[in-house]
XYZ file of C-alpha atoms in Angstrom:
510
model
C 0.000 0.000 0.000
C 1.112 3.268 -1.119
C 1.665 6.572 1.130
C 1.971 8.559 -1.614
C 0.090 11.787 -1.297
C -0.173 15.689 -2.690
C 3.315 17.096 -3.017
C 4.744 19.080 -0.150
C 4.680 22.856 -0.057
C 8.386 24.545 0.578
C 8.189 27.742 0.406
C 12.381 29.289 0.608
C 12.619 32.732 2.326
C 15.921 35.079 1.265
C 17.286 37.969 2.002
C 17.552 38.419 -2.059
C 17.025 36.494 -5.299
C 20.680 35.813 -5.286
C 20.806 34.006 -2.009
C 18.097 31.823 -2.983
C 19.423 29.885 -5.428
C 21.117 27.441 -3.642
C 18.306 26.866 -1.447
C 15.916 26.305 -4.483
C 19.262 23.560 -5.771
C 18.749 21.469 -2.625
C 15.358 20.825 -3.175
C 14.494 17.543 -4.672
C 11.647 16.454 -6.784
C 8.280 16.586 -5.890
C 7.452 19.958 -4.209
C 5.363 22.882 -4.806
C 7.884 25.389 -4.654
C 7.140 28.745 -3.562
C 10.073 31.696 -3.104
C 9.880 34.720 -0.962
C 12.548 37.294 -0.780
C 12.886 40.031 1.881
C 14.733 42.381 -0.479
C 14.850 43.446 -4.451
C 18.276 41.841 -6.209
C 20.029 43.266 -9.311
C 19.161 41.683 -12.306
C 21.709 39.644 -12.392
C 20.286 38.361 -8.830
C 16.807 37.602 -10.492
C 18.255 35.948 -13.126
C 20.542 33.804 -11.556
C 17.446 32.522 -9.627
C 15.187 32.121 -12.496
C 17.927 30.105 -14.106
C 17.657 28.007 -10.540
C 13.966 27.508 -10.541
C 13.782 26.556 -14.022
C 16.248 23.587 -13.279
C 14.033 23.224 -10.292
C 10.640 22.686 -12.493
C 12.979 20.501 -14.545
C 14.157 17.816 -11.866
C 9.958 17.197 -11.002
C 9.430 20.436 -8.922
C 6.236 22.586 -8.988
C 7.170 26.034 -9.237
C 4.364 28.302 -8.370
C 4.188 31.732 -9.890
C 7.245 33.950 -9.857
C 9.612 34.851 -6.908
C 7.593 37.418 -4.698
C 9.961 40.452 -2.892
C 7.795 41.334 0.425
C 8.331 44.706 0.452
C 8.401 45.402 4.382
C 7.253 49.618 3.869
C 7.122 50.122 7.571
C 10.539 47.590 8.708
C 8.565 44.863 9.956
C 9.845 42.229 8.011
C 8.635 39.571 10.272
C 4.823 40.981 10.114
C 5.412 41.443 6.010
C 6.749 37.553 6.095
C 3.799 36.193 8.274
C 0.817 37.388 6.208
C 2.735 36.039 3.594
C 2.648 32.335 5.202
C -0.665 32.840 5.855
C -1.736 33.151 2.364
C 0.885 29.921 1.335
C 0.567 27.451 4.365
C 3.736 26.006 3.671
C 4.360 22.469 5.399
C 8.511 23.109 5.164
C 10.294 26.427 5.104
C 13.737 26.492 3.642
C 15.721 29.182 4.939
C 19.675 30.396 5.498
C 22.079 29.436 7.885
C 20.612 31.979 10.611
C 24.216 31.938 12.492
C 26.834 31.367 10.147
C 30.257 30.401 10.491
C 33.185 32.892 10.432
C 36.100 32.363 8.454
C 38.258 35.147 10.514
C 38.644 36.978 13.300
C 39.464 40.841 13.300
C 40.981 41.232 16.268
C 40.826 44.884 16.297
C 36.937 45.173 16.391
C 36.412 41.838 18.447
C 34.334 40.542 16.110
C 34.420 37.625 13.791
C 34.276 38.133 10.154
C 31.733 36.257 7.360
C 32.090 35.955 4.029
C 28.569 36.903 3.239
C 26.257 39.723 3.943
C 24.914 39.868 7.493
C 21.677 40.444 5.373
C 21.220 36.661 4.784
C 21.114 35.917 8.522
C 18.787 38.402 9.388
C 16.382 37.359 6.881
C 16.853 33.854 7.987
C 16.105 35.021 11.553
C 13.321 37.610 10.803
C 11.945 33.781 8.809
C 12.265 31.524 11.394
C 10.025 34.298 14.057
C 7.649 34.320 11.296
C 6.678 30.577 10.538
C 7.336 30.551 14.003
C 4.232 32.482 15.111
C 2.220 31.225 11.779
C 2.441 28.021 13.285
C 0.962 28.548 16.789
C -1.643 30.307 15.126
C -2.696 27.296 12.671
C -2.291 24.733 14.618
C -0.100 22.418 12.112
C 3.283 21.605 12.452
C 5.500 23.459 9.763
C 9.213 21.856 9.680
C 12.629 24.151 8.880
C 15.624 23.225 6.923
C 18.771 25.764 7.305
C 21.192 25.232 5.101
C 24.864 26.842 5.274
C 26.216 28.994 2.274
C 29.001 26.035 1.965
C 30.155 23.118 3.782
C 31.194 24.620 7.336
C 32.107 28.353 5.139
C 34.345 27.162 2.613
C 33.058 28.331 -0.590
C 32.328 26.396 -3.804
C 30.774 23.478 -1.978
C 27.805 22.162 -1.809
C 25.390 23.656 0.920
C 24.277 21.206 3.864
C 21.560 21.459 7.010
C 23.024 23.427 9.686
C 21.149 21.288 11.676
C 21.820 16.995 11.926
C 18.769 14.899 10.701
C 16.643 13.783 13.452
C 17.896 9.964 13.022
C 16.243 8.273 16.271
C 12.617 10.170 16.811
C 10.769 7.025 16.949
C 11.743 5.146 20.537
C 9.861 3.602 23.112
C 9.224 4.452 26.722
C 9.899 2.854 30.354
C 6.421 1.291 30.070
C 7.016 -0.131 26.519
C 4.614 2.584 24.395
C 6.239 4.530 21.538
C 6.799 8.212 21.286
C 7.903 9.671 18.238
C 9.094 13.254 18.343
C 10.449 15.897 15.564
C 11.651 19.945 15.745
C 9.046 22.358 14.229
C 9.246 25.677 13.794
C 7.436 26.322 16.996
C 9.512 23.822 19.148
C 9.116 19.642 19.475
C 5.936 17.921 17.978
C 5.286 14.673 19.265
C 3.132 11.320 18.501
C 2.102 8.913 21.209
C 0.938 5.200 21.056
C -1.954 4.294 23.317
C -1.147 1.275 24.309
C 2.194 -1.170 23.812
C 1.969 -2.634 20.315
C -1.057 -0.883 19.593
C -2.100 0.603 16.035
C -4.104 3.872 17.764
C -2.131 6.800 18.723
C -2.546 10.906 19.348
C -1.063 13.722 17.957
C 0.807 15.519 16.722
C 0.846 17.608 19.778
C 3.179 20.544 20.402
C 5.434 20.159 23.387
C 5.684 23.496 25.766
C 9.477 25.063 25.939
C 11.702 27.823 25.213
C 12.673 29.130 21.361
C 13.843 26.421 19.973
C 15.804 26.300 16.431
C 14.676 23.737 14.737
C 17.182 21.059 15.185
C 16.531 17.878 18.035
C 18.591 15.034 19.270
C 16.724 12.101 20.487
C 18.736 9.312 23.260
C 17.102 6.669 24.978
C 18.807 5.823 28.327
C 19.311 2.627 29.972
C 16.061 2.755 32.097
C 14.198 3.507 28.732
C 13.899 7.414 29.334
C 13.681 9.383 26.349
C 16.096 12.575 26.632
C 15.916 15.357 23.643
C 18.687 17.858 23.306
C 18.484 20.995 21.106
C 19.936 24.734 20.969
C 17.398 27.492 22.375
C 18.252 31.318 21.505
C 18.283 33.769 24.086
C 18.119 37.678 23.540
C 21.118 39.497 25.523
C 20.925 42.662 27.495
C 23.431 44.512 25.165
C 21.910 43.343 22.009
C 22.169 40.467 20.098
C 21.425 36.731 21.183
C 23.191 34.090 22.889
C 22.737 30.573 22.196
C 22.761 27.264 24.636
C 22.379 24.047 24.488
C 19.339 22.579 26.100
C 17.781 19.144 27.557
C 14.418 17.917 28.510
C 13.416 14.038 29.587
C 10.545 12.275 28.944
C 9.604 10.170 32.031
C 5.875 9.367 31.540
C 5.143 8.511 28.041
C 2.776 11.233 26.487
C 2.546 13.289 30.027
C 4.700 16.829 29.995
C 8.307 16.687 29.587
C 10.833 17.817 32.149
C 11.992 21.728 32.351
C 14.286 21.965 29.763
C 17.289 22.462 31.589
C 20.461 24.838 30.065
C 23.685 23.471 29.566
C 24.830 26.463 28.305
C 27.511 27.159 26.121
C 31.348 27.070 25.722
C 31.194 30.369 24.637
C 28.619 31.813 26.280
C 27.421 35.754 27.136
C 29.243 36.980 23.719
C 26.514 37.741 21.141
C 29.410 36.795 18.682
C 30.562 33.408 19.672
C 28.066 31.999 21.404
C 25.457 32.001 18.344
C 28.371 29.731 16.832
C 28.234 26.689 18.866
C 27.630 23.587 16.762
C 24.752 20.948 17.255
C 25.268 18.719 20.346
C 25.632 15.195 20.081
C 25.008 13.221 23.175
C 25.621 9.096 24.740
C 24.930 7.578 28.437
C 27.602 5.325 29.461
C 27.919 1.938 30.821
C 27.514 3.096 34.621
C 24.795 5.585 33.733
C 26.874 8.578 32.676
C 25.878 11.539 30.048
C 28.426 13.195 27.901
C 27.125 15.828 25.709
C 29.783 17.294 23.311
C 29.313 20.605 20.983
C 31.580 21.793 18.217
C 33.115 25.218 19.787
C 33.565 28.907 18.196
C 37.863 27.811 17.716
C 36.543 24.712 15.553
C 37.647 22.189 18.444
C 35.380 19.880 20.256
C 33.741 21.172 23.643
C 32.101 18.894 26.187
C 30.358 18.812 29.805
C 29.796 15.132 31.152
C 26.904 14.380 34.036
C 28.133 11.299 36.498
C 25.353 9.066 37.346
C 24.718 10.865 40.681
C 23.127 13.842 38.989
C 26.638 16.251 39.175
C 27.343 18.033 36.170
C 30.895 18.878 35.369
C 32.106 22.663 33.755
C 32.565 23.143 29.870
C 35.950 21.349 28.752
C 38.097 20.986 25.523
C 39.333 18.272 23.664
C 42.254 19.421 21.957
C 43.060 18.304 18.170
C 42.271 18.609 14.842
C 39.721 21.654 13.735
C 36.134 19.386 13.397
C 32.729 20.501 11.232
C 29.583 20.977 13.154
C 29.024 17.212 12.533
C 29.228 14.916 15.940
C 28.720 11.706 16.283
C 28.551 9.715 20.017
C 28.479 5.853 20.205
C 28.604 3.821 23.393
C 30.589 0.398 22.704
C 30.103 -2.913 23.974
C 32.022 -2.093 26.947
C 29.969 0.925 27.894
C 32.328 3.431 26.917
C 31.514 6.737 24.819
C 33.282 7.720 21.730
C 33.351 10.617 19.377
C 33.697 10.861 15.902
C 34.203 14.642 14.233
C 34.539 15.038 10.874
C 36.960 17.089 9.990
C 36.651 20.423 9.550
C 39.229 21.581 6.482
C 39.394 18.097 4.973
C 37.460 14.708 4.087
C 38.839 12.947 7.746
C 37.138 11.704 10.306
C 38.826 11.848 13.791
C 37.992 10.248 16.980
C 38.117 9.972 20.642
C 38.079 7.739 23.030
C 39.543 7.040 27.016
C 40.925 3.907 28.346
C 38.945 3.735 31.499
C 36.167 5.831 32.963
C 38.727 7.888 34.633
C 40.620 8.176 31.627
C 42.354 10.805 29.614
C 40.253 11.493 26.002
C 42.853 10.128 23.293
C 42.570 11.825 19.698
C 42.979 9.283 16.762
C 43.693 10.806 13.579
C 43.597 6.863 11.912
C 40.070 6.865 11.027
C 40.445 4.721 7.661
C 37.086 6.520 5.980
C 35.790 9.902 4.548
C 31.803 10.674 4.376
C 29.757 12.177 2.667
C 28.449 15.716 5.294
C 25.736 14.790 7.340
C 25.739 11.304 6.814
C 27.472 9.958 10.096
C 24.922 8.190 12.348
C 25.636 5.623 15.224
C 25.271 2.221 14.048
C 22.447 -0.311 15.761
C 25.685 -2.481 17.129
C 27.461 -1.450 20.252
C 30.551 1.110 18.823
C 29.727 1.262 15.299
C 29.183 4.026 12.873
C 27.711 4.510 9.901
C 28.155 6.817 6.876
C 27.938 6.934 3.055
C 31.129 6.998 1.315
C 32.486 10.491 0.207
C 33.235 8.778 -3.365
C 30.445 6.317 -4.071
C 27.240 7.701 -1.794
C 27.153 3.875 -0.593
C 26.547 3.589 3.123
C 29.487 1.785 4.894
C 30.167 0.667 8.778
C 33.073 0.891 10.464
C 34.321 -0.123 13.781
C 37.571 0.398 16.235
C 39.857 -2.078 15.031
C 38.418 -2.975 11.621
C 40.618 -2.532 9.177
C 38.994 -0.965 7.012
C 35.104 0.512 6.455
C 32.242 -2.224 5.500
C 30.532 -1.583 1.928
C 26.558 -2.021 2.867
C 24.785 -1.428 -0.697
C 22.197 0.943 -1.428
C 23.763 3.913 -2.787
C 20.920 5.418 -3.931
C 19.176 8.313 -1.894
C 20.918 10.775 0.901
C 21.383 11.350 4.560
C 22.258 9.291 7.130
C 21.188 5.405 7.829
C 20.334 4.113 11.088
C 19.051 0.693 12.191
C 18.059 -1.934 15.006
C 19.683 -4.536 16.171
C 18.273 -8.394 18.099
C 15.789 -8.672 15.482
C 15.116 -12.401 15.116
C 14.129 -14.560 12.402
C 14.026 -18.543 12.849
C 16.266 -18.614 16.039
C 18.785 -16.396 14.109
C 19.383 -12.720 15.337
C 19.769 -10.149 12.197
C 20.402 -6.193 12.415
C 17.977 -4.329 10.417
C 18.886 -0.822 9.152
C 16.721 2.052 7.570
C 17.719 4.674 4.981
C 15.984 7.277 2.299
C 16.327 5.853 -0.904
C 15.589 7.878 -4.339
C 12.764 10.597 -3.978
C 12.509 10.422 -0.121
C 11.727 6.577 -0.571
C 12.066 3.753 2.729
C 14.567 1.107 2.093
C 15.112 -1.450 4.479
C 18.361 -3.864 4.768
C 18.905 -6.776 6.871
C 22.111 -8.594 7.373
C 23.283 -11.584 9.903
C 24.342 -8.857 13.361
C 28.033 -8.579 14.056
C 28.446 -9.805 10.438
C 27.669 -6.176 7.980
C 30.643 -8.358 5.723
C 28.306 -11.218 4.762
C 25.936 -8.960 2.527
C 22.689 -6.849 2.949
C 19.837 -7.397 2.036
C 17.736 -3.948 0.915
C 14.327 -3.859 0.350
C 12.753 -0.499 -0.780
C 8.740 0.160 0.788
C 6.329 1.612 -0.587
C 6.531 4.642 1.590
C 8.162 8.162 1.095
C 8.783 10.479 4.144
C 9.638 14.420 4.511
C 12.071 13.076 7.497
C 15.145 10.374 7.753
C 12.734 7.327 7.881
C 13.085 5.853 11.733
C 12.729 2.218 12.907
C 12.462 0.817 16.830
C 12.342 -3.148 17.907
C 10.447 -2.646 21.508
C 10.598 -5.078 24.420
C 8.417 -7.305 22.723
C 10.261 -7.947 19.666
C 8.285 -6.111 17.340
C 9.790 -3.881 15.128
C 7.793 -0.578 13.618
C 8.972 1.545 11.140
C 8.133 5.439 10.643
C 8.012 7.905 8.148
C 6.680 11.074 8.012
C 4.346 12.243 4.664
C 3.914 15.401 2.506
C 1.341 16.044 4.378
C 3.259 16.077 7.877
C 1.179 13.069 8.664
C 2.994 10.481 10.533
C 2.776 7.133 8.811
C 3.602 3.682 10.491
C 3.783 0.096 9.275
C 4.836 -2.991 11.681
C 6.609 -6.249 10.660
C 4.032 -9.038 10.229
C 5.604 -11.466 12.331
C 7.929 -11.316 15.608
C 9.717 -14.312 14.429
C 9.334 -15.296 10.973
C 10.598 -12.908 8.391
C 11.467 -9.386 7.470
C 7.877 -9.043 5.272
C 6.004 -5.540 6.718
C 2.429 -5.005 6.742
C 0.237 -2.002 5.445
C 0.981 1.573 6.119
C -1.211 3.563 8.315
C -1.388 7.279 9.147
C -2.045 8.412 12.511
């Protein structure tokens, strides 16, 4: 059975015509694509974009009408940007990096220095207050992608999320019912299963909490305790805005969540730096631990760590190699966490790790792989990672101590895969891993767990999602997989049997 419904409506906001064109380049086939700029370009602006939106309505896009300037008369870009979301209801807003990376310092002024126009993260901010309030006042969950100029800054490449794919939104609670959650523009949405194993569920419902941006990192913790992490702006005395990384818990499936709690910031109280830190990435331990790492304003890797007993320790730096704002945690079979970075000025990956849990963090600079940005998930088995190959877009594991990455198959579609593991089938136990294929498509792969070498399996579902497809096994065996429609609808299918196959059964929308 088929998911397939209307296309999606993206509407890209811009500071100018100019600035939208690589916006309207990352959007794949299949939209309705709408483009709103805050300011008039040169012609050479308008035509650089028309040039973009024709290839658009080329690769399967709908382009409707012409690229719209709001013309704010009075200033209030925000207000002029609102009544136009009114009148388009977008379900995803593609905007600008809204705190871009410097690629200097001028030491003179004490202020870091871009290599774009500070006009392109205003409009991105002005955006992201506007579908902000649009969706509190509808009612419907509108999603955000931000996409950097280039890949960390550097120019001529390609631009990528500033914020990670949600990879494990679907996860189940201490009492064995599923939650799925996502970022909105107005702060966490979330789904919630009735009963264990049950086909009814509520929502989406809007989770209360500060000003988001519209990034979330989802970790289960030993007990089964769903904790979220995300970055929440905060306006500064003197001007400006300082942002800090914040946490909330889930402790009664589909009750309120927890306070969410600041971590804040290895940078924090300088309107500069501080709106720099990178997305945090976060694993619990063996003996009930938290580490929660950020990528800093310097480029190096920042991290605070919370012992089991609750006490937090201060901000503290991992020296090394210059990293992206792309962190990856994995807890290994022994119940220690490790880090993976990639690099930030070439196409490494480097990691850490500690001997003991009193250990010093060690860099490695070994790392025998380079992925593709924004591909680097943790892998269903204890200590692996996953990625798709810089060269070949085919997703690949890797492990301490293999010699060399895994080939998977599959190297169709983008973004990172992610999996389950202890799924059984005839008294054998299989891993079972979950990726977008082409268009937004679900394909599933199975292969033998502990064994990625012998071959995997992919099967591709009838099913497109909006959102990295997700996939939990509960307590009971059964293993559900999610996507998430055009229509921000969030769809659900189950495997047939607990024991006796990898065959899935229809698709239902909640």
């Amino acid at each position: 059975m088929s998911t397939a419904c209307s296309a999606e409506r993206v509407t890209i906001v811009a500071a100018r015509h100019r600035e939208a064109v690589a916006l309207v380049a990352a959007e794949g086939a299949g939209a309705e694509l709408t483009v709103l700029c805050v300011e008039e370009d040169s012609k050479d602006g308008r035509a650089a974009l028309d040039r973009a939106l024709a290839d658009a309505g080329r690769r399967g896009c709908r382009v409707e009408g012409s690229p719209r300037t709001i013309g704010a008369q009075d200033g209030d870009v925000e207000a002029a940007l609102l009544r136009e979301l009114r009148a388009l209801r977008p379900q995803r807003v593609r905007l600008a990096d809204p705190d871009p990376v410097h690629v200097s310092y001028d030491e003179e002024r004490d202020v870091p220095v871009h290599d774009e126009p500070a006009e392109t993260a205003a409009a991105a901010l002005a955006a992201l207050t506007a579908v902000r309030e649009h969706q509190l006042e509808s009612g419907i969950p509108v999603f955000v992608d931000c996409h950097r100029a280039g890949t960390d800054g550097r120019p001529g490449t390609a631009p990528h999320s500033r914020y990670p794919h949600t990879t494990h939104w679907l996860t189940e609670g201490f009492d064995g019912r599923l939650s799925a959650f996502l970022p909105s523009a107005a702060g966490v949405v979330r789904w919630t299963q009735h009963e264990p194993g049950g086909a009814a569920w509520q929502g989406p419902e809007l989770l209360s909490g500060p000003r988001l941006m519209p990034g979330l990192r989802v970790v289960r913790d030993a007990h089964g305790f769903p904790h979220l992490f995300a970055l929440r702006r905060i306006p500064l005395k003197d001007g400006g805005d300082d942002v800090a990384v914040v946490r909330a818990t889930q402790y009664r499936t589909g009750h309120p969540l927890t306070p969410w709690h600041s971590l804040g910031s290895p940078n924090p109280g300088n309107r500069h730096r501080s709106r720099e830190v990178g997305f945090p990435a976060a694993a619990f331990d063996g003996a009930g631990g938290l580490f929660v790492f950020v990528r800093n304003f310097g480029h190096s890797v920042s991290y605070r760590h919370q012992g089991a007993d609750g006490t937090w320790t201060p901000w503290q730096h991992l020296r090394g190699v210059r990293v992206a704002d792309e962190l990856v945690t994995v807890t290994t079979a022994g119940g220690e966490v490790e880090l993976f970075a990639r690099a930030r000025d070439s196409a490494a990956v480097l990691r850490w790790y500690r001997s003991g849990p009193d250990g010093a963090w060690t860099e490695d600079r070994t790392v025998p792989f380079s992925p593709c940005p924004g591909s680097m998930a943790a892998g269903p088995e204890p200590g692996t990672v996953l990625f798709r190959d810089l060269r070949t877009n085919e997703p690949c594991v890797w492990w301490p101590g293999a010699t060399g990455p895994v080939p998977l198959g599959g190297a169709d579609g983008a973004g990172p895969v992610t999996g389950a593991r202890g799924v059984e089938v005839d008294g054998w136990t299989y891993s079972l891993l979950i990726r977008s294929g082409p268009g937004g498509a679900c394909a599933v792969g199975v292969h033998a767990e502990g064994r990625a070498d012998t071959g995997v399996w992919w099967n591709e579902l009838p099913a497109d999602s909006t959102a990295m497809p997700a996939v939990v096994r509960d307590r009971t065996g059964t293993v559900t997989l999610a996507t998430l429609t055009a229509g921000s609808q969030l769809t659900l299918s189950h495997r047939e049997s607990p024991s006796g196959g990898f065959e899935f059964g229809h698709w239902y929308t909640v």
